[in-house]
CSV table of N, CA and C in Angstrom, one decimal:
chain,number,residue,atom,x,y,z
T,57,MET,N,-39.5,114.1,36.0
T,57,MET,CA,-39.9,113.3,37.2
T,57,MET,C,-39.1,112.1,37.3
T,58,ASP,N,-38.5,111.9,38.6
T,58,ASP,CA,-37.7,110.7,38.9
T,58,ASP,C,-38.5,109.8,39.8
T,59,VAL,N,-38.7,108.6,39.3
T,59,VAL,CA,-39.6,107.6,40.0
T,59,VAL,C,-39.0,107.1,41.4
T,60,ILE,N,-37.7,106.8,41.4
T,60,ILE,CA,-37.1,106.2,42.6
T,60,ILE,C,-37.3,107.2,43.9
T,61,PRO,N,-36.9,108.4,43.8
T,61,PRO,CA,-37.1,109.3,45.0
T,61,PRO,C,-38.6,109.5,45.3
T,62,LEU,N,-39.4,109.5,44.3
T,62,LEU,CA,-40.8,109.6,44.5
T,62,LEU,C,-41.4,108.4,45.3
T,63,ILE,N,-41.0,107.2,44.9
T,63,ILE,CA,-41.4,106.0,45.7
T,63,ILE,C,-40.9,106.1,47.1
T,64,ALA,N,-39.6,106.5,47.3
T,64,ALA,CA,-39.0,106.6,48.6
T,64,ALA,C,-39.8,107.6,49.4
T,65,ALA,N,-40.2,108.8,48.8
T,65,ALA,CA,-41.0,109.8,49.5
T,65,ALA,C,-42.3,109.3,49.9
T,66,ILE,N,-43.0,108.5,49.1
T,66,ILE,CA,-44.3,108.0,49.4
T,66,ILE,C,-44.1,107.0,50.6
T,67,ILE,N,-43.1,106.1,50.5
T,67,ILE,CA,-42.9,105.2,51.6
T,67,ILE,C,-42.6,105.9,52.9
T,68,PHE,N,-41.7,106.9,52.9
T,68,PHE,CA,-41.3,107.6,54.1
T,68,PHE,C,-42.5,108.3,54.7
T,69,SER,N,-43.3,109.0,53.8
T,69,SER,CA,-44.4,109.7,54.4
T,69,SER,C,-45.5,108.8,54.9
T,70,LEU,N,-45.8,107.7,54.3
T,70,LEU,CA,-46.8,106.8,54.8
T,70,LEU,C,-46.3,106.2,56.1
T,71,LEU,N,-45.0,105.8,56.2
T,71,LEU,CA,-44.5,105.2,57.4
T,71,LEU,C,-44.5,106.3,58.5
T,72,GLY,N,-44.2,107.5,58.3
T,72,GLY,CA,-44.2,108.6,59.3
T,72,GLY,C,-45.6,108.8,59.7
T,73,LEU,N,-46.6,108.9,58.8
T,73,LEU,CA,-48.0,109.1,59.2
T,73,LEU,C,-48.5,107.9,60.0
T,74,TYR,N,-48.1,106.7,59.7
T,74,TYR,CA,-48.5,105.5,60.5
T,74,TYR,C,-48.0,105.6,61.9
T,75,ILE,N,-46.7,106.0,62.0
T,75,ILE,CA,-46.1,106.1,63.4
T,75,ILE,C,-46.8,107.2,64.2
T,76,CYS,N,-47.1,108.3,63.6
T,76,CYS,CA,-47.8,109.4,64.3
T,76,CYS,C,-49.2,109.0,64.7
T,77,PHE,N,-49.9,108.3,63.7
T,77,PHE,CA,-51.2,107.9,64.0
T,77,PHE,C,-51.2,106.9,65.2
T,78,ASP,N,-50.3,105.9,65.1
T,78,ASP,CA,-50.2,104.9,66.2
T,78,ASP,C,-49.9,105.5,67.5
T,79,TYR,N,-49.0,106.5,67.6
T,79,TYR,CA,-48.7,107.2,68.8
T,79,TYR,C,-50.0,107.9,69.3
T,80,TYR,N,-50.7,108.6,68.5
T,80,TYR,CA,-51.9,109.4,68.9
T,80,TYR,C,-53.0,108.4,69.3
T,81,ARG,N,-53.2,107.3,68.6
T,81,ARG,CA,-54.2,106.3,68.9
T,81,ARG,C,-54.0,105.7,70.3
T,82,PHE,N,-52.7,105.3,70.5
T,82,PHE,CA,-52.4,104.6,71.7
T,82,PHE,C,-52.5,105.6,72.9
T,83,ASN,N,-51.9,106.7,72.8
T,83,ASN,CA,-51.8,107.7,73.9
T,83,ASN,C,-53.1,108.4,74.2
T,84,ASN,N,-54.0,108.4,73.2
T,84,ASN,CA,-55.3,109.1,73.4
T,84,ASN,C,-56.1,108.3,74.5
T,85,ASN,N,-55.9,107.0,74.6
T,85,ASN,CA,-56.7,106.2,75.6
T,85,ASN,C,-55.8,105.6,76.7
T,86,ALA,N,-54.5,105.9,76.7
T,86,ALA,CA,-53.6,105.3,77.6
T,86,ALA,C,-53.8,105.7,79.0
T,87,ILE,N,-53.6,104.7,79.9
T,87,ILE,CA,-53.7,105.0,81.3
T,87,ILE,C,-52.2,104.9,81.8
T,88,LYS,N,-51.8,105.9,82.7
T,88,LYS,CA,-50.5,105.9,83.2
T,88,LYS,C,-50.5,105.2,84.6
T,89,THR,N,-49.4,104.4,84.8
T,89,THR,CA,-49.2,103.8,86.1
T,89,THR,C,-47.7,103.6,86.3
T,90,GLN,N,-47.3,103.2,87.5
T,90,GLN,CA,-45.9,103.0,87.8
T,90,GLN,C,-45.6,101.5,87.6
T,91,GLY,N,-44.5,101.3,87.0
T,91,GLY,CA,-43.9,100.0,86.8
T,91,GLY,C,-42.5,100.0,87.2
T,92,LYS,N,-41.8,98.9,86.9
T,92,LYS,CA,-40.4,98.8,87.3
T,92,LYS,C,-39.6,98.1,86.1
T,93,ILE,N,-38.4,98.6,85.9
T,93,ILE,CA,-37.5,97.9,84.9
T,93,ILE,C,-36.9,96.7,85.6
T,94,ILE,N,-37.2,95.5,85.0
T,94,ILE,CA,-36.6,94.3,85.7
T,94,ILE,C,-35.5,93.7,84.9
T,95,GLY,N,-35.2,94.3,83.8
T,95,GLY,CA,-34.0,93.8,83.0
T,95,GLY,C,-33.9,94.4,81.6
T,96,TYR,N,-32.9,93.9,80.9
T,96,TYR,CA,-32.7,94.4,79.5
T,96,TYR,C,-32.3,93.2,78.7
T,97,GLU,N,-32.9,93.1,77.5
T,97,GLU,CA,-32.4,92.1,76.6
T,97,GLU,C,-31.4,92.8,75.7
T,98,GLU,N,-30.2,92.2,75.6
T,98,GLU,CA,-29.1,92.8,74.9
T,98,GLU,C,-28.9,92.0,73.6
T,99,TYR,N,-28.7,92.8,72.5
T,99,TYR,CA,-28.4,92.1,71.2
T,99,TYR,C,-27.6,93.0,70.3
T,100,LEU,N,-26.9,92.4,69.3
T,100,LEU,CA,-26.1,93.2,68.4
T,100,LEU,C,-26.9,93.5,67.2
T,101,SER,N,-26.9,94.7,66.8
T,101,SER,CA,-27.6,95.2,65.5
T,101,SER,C,-26.5,95.6,64.5
T,102,LYS,N,-26.7,95.3,63.3
T,102,LYS,CA,-25.8,95.7,62.2
T,102,LYS,C,-26.4,96.8,61.4
T,103,ASP,N,-25.5,97.8,61.1
T,103,ASP,CA,-26.0,98.9,60.2
T,103,ASP,C,-25.7,98.6,58.8
T,104,SER,N,-25.9,99.5,57.9
T,104,SER,CA,-25.7,99.2,56.4
T,104,SER,C,-24.3,99.0,56.1
T,105,ASN,N,-23.3,99.5,56.9
T,105,ASN,CA,-21.9,99.3,56.7
T,105,ASN,C,-21.4,98.0,57.4
T,106,ASN,N,-22.3,97.2,57.9
T,106,ASN,CA,-22.0,96.0,58.6
T,106,ASN,C,-21.3,96.2,60.0
T,107,ASN,N,-21.4,97.5,60.5
T,107,ASN,CA,-20.9,97.7,61.8
T,107,ASN,C,-21.8,97.2,62.9
T,108,LYS,N,-21.3,96.6,63.9
T,108,LYS,CA,-22.2,96.1,64.9
T,108,LYS,C,-22.3,97.1,66.1
T,109,ARG,N,-23.5,97.1,66.7
T,109,ARG,CA,-23.8,98.0,67.8
T,109,ARG,C,-24.6,97.3,68.8
T,110,LYS,N,-24.3,97.4,70.0
T,110,LYS,CA,-25.1,96.7,71.1
T,110,LYS,C,-26.3,97.6,71.3
T,111,MET,N,-27.5,96.9,71.3
T,111,MET,CA,-28.8,97.5,71.6
T,111,MET,C,-29.4,96.9,72.8
T,112,TYR,N,-30.3,97.7,73.4
T,112,TYR,CA,-30.9,97.2,74.7
T,112,TYR,C,-32.5,97.3,74.5
T,113,ARG,N,-33.1,96.3,74.8
T,113,ARG,CA,-34.6,96.2,74.8
T,113,ARG,C,-35.1,96.1,76.3
T,114,PRO,N,-35.7,97.1,76.8
T,114,PRO,CA,-36.2,97.0,78.2
T,114,PRO,C,-37.2,95.9,78.5
T,115,ILE,N,-37.1,95.3,79.6
T,115,ILE,CA,-38.2,94.4,80.1
T,115,ILE,C,-38.7,95.0,81.4
T,116,PHE,N,-40.0,95.2,81.5
T,116,PHE,CA,-40.6,95.9,82.6
T,116,PHE,C,-41.8,95.1,83.1
T,117,GLU,N,-42.2,95.5,84.3
T,117,GLU,CA,-43.4,94.9,84.9
T,117,GLU,C,-44.2,96.0,85.5
T,118,TYR,N,-45.5,95.7,85.6
T,118,TYR,CA,-46.4,96.6,86.3
T,118,TYR,C,-47.6,95.8,86.7
T,119,SER,N,-48.5,96.3,87.5
T,119,SER,CA,-49.7,95.6,87.9
T,119,SER,C,-50.9,96.4,87.8
T,120,VAL,N,-52.0,95.7,87.4
T,120,VAL,CA,-53.3,96.3,87.3
T,120,VAL,C,-54.3,95.4,88.0
T,121,ASP,N,-55.0,95.9,89.0
T,121,ASP,CA,-56.0,95.1,89.7
T,121,ASP,C,-55.5,93.8,90.3
T,122,GLY,N,-54.2,93.9,90.8
T,122,GLY,CA,-53.6,92.7,91.4
T,122,GLY,C,-53.0,91.7,90.4
T,123,ASN,N,-53.1,92.0,89.1
T,123,ASN,CA,-52.5,91.1,88.1
T,123,ASN,C,-51.2,91.8,87.6
T,124,VAL,N,-50.1,91.0,87.7
T,124,VAL,CA,-48.8,91.5,87.3
T,124,VAL,C,-48.5,91.1,85.8
T,125,PHE,N,-48.1,92.1,85.1
T,125,PHE,CA,-47.7,91.9,83.7
T,125,PHE,C,-46.3,92.2,83.5
T,126,GLU,N,-45.6,91.2,82.8
T,126,GLU,CA,-44.2,91.4,82.4
T,126,GLU,C,-44.1,91.6,80.9
T,127,ILE,N,-43.6,92.7,80.5
T,127,ILE,CA,-43.6,93.1,79.1
T,127,ILE,C,-42.2,93.3,78.6
T,128,ARG,N,-41.9,92.7,77.4
T,128,ARG,CA,-40.7,93.0,76.7
T,128,ARG,C,-41.0,94.1,75.7
T,129,SER,N,-40.3,95.2,75.9
T,129,SER,CA,-40.6,96.4,75.0
T,129,SER,C,-40.4,96.1,73.6
T,130,LYS,N,-41.2,96.7,72.7
T,130,LYS,CA,-41.0,96.6,71.3
T,130,LYS,C,-40.0,97.6,70.8
T,131,THR,N,-39.6,98.5,71.6
T,131,THR,CA,-38.6,99.6,71.3
T,131,THR,C,-37.3,99.3,71.9
T,132,SER,N,-36.2,99.5,71.1
T,132,SER,CA,-34.9,99.2,71.5
T,132,SER,C,-34.1,100.6,71.6
T,133,PHE,N,-33.1,100.6,72.5
T,133,PHE,CA,-32.3,101.8,72.7
T,133,PHE,C,-30.8,101.5,72.6
T,134,ARG,N,-30.0,102.5,72.4
T,134,ARG,CA,-28.6,102.4,72.4
T,134,ARG,C,-28.0,102.3,73.8
T,135,HIS,N,-28.8,102.8,74.7
T,135,HIS,CA,-28.3,102.8,76.1
T,135,HIS,C,-29.4,102.3,77.0
T,136,LYS,N,-29.1,101.8,78.2
T,136,LYS,CA,-30.1,101.5,79.2
T,136,LYS,C,-30.7,102.8,79.7
T,137,ILE,N,-31.9,103.1,79.2
T,137,ILE,CA,-32.5,104.4,79.5
T,137,ILE,C,-32.9,104.6,80.9
T,138,ILE,N,-33.3,103.5,81.6
T,138,ILE,CA,-33.6,103.6,83.0
T,138,ILE,C,-32.9,102.4,83.7
T,139,PRO,N,-32.2,102.7,84.8
T,139,PRO,CA,-31.4,101.6,85.4
T,139,PRO,C,-32.4,100.5,85.9
T,140,GLN,N,-31.8,99.3,85.8
T,140,GLN,CA,-32.6,98.1,86.3
T,140,GLN,C,-33.0,98.2,87.7
T,141,GLY,N,-34.2,97.9,88.1
T,141,GLY,CA,-34.7,98.0,89.4
T,141,GLY,C,-35.4,99.3,89.7
T,142,HIS,N,-35.2,100.3,88.9
T,142,HIS,CA,-35.8,101.6,89.1
T,142,HIS,C,-37.2,101.7,88.6
T,143,PRO,N,-38.0,102.6,89.1
T,143,PRO,CA,-39.4,102.8,88.7
T,143,PRO,C,-39.5,103.4,87.3
T,144,ALA,N,-40.5,103.1,86.6
T,144,ALA,CA,-40.7,103.7,85.2
T,144,ALA,C,-42.2,103.9,85.0
T,145,VAL,N,-42.5,105.0,84.3
T,145,VAL,CA,-43.9,105.2,84.0
T,145,VAL,C,-44.3,104.3,82.8
T,146,VAL,N,-45.4,103.6,83.0
T,146,VAL,CA,-45.9,102.7,82.0
T,146,VAL,C,-47.3,103.2,81.5
T,147,LEU,N,-47.5,103.1,80.2
T,147,LEU,CA,-48.7,103.4,79.5
T,147,LEU,C,-49.4,102.1,79.0
T,148,TYR,N,-50.7,102.0,79.3
T,148,TYR,CA,-51.4,100.8,78.8
T,148,TYR,C,-52.8,101.2,78.5
T,149,ASN,N,-53.5,100.4,77.7
T,149,ASN,CA,-54.9,100.6,77.4
T,149,ASN,C,-55.7,99.5,78.2
T,150,LYS,N,-56.8,99.9,78.7
T,150,LYS,CA,-57.7,99.0,79.4
T,150,LYS,C,-58.1,97.9,78.5
T,151,ASN,N,-58.1,96.7,79.0
T,151,ASN,CA,-58.4,95.4,78.3
T,151,ASN,C,-57.4,95.0,77.3
T,152,ASP,N,-56.2,95.7,77.3
T,152,ASP,CA,-55.1,95.3,76.4
T,152,ASP,C,-53.8,95.6,77.2
T,153,GLU,N,-53.8,95.1,78.4
T,153,GLU,CA,-52.6,95.3,79.3
T,153,GLU,C,-51.3,94.7,78.8
T,154,ALA,N,-51.4,93.6,78.0
T,154,ALA,CA,-50.2,92.9,77.5
T,154,ALA,C,-49.5,93.7,76.5
T,155,ASN,N,-50.0,94.8,76.0
T,155,ASN,CA,-49.4,95.7,75.0
T,155,ASN,C,-49.0,97.0,75.5
T,156,ALA,N,-48.5,97.0,76.7
T,156,ALA,CA,-48.1,98.3,77.4
T,156,ALA,C,-46.8,98.8,76.8
T,157,ARG,N,-46.6,100.1,77.0
T,157,ARG,CA,-45.3,100.7,76.5
T,157,ARG,C,-44.8,101.6,77.7
T,158,LEU,N,-43.4,101.7,77.6
T,158,LEU,CA,-42.8,102.7,78.6
T,158,LEU,C,-43.1,104.1,78.1
T,159,ALA,N,-43.4,105.0,79.0
T,159,ALA,CA,-43.7,106.4,78.6
T,159,ALA,C,-42.4,107.0,78.0
T,160,LYS,N,-41.2,106.7,78.5
T,160,LYS,CA,-40.0,107.2,78.0
T,160,LYS,C,-39.7,106.4,76.7
T,161,GLY,N,-39.5,107.2,75.7
T,161,GLY,CA,-39.2,106.6,74.4
T,161,GLY,C,-40.4,106.3,73.6
T,162,ASN,N,-41.6,106.6,74.1
T,162,ASN,CA,-42.9,106.5,73.4
T,162,ASN,C,-43.2,107.9,72.8
T,163,GLY,N,-42.8,108.2,71.6
T,163,GLY,CA,-43.1,109.5,71.1
T,163,GLY,C,-43.3,109.4,69.6
T,164,ALA,N,-43.8,110.6,69.1
T,164,ALA,CA,-44.0,110.7,67.6
T,164,ALA,C,-42.8,111.2,66.9
T,165,GLY,N,-41.7,111.4,67.5
T,165,GLY,CA,-40.5,111.9,66.9
T,165,GLY,C,-40.0,111.2,65.7
T,166,LEU,N,-40.1,109.9,65.8
T,166,LEU,CA,-39.6,109.1,64.6
T,166,LEU,C,-40.6,109.3,63.4
T,167,GLY,N,-41.8,109.4,63.7
T,167,GLY,CA,-42.8,109.6,62.6
T,167,GLY,C,-42.6,111.0,62.0
T,168,VAL,N,-42.3,112.0,62.8
T,168,VAL,CA,-42.0,113.3,62.3
T,168,VAL,C,-40.7,113.3,61.5
T,169,LEU,N,-39.7,112.5,61.9
T,169,LEU,CA,-38.5,112.4,61.2
T,169,LEU,C,-38.7,111.8,59.8
T,170,PHE,N,-39.5,110.7,59.7
T,170,PHE,CA,-39.8,110.1,58.4
T,170,PHE,C,-40.6,111.1,57.5
T,171,ILE,N,-41.5,111.8,58.0
T,171,ILE,CA,-42.2,112.8,57.2
T,171,ILE,C,-41.3,113.9,56.7
T,172,GLY,N,-40.4,114.3,57.6
T,172,GLY,CA,-39.4,115.3,57.2
T,172,GLY,C,-38.5,114.8,56.1
T,173,LEU,N,-38.1,113.6,56.2
T,173,LEU,CA,-37.2,113.0,55.2
T,173,LEU,C,-37.9,112.8,53.8
T,174,SER,N,-39.2,112.7,53.9
T,174,SER,CA,-40.0,112.6,52.7
T,174,SER,C,-40.1,113.9,51.9
T,175,ILE,N,-39.9,115.0,52.5
T,175,ILE,CA,-40.1,116.3,51.8
T,175,ILE,C,-39.0,116.5,50.7
T,176,PRO,N,-37.7,116.3,51.1
T,176,PRO,CA,-36.7,116.4,50.0
T,176,PRO,C,-36.8,115.3,48.9
T,177,ALA,N,-37.3,114.2,49.3
T,177,ALA,CA,-37.5,113.1,48.4
T,177,ALA,C,-38.6,113.4,47.4
T,178,TYR,N,-39.7,114.0,47.9
T,178,TYR,CA,-40.7,114.5,47.0
T,178,TYR,C,-40.2,115.5,46.0
T,179,TYR,N,-39.4,116.4,46.5
T,179,TYR,CA,-38.8,117.5,45.7
T,179,TYR,C,-38.0,116.9,44.6
T,180,PHE,N,-37.0,116.0,44.9
T,180,PHE,CA,-36.2,115.4,43.9
T,180,PHE,C,-36.9,114.5,43.0
T,181,GLY,N,-38.0,113.8,43.5
T,181,GLY,CA,-38.8,113.0,42.7
T,181,GLY,C,-39.6,113.8,41.7
T,182,LEU,N,-40.1,114.9,42.1
T,182,LEU,CA,-41.0,115.7,41.2
T,182,LEU,C,-40.3,116.7,40.3
T,183,PHE,N,-39.2,117.3,40.9
T,183,PHE,CA,-38.5,118.3,40.1
T,183,PHE,C,-37.1,118.0,39.8
T,184,GLY,N,-36.6,116.9,40.2
T,184,GLY,CA,-35.1,116.6,40.0
T,184,GLY,C,-34.8,115.9,38.7
């Protein structure tokens, strides 16, 4: 039994489960509405090799009952996923409108990826 891959497997699987759970919890009660991309926050991100890459964080707005909400997305992308000024589908929960998400890019795929990465790590941790 090798402890390092086993610890990595546990961390990856817990992180993947949390992401999937958060996706399900949020989307289970989410209300869809139309919003609009009003801009992008650009920043440089460094990878493990110290290579820099430009990333884009969408800023969008939408309204509920006459109240306009301007949201800076918590999710970043390598490209501007929706052109500025164009409509976008927004998901929000009633009484928590300030924590809205764009429907595009809001998926459980990252959680599934982490769970998938944990499988070989479990194997190497237990049998390697």
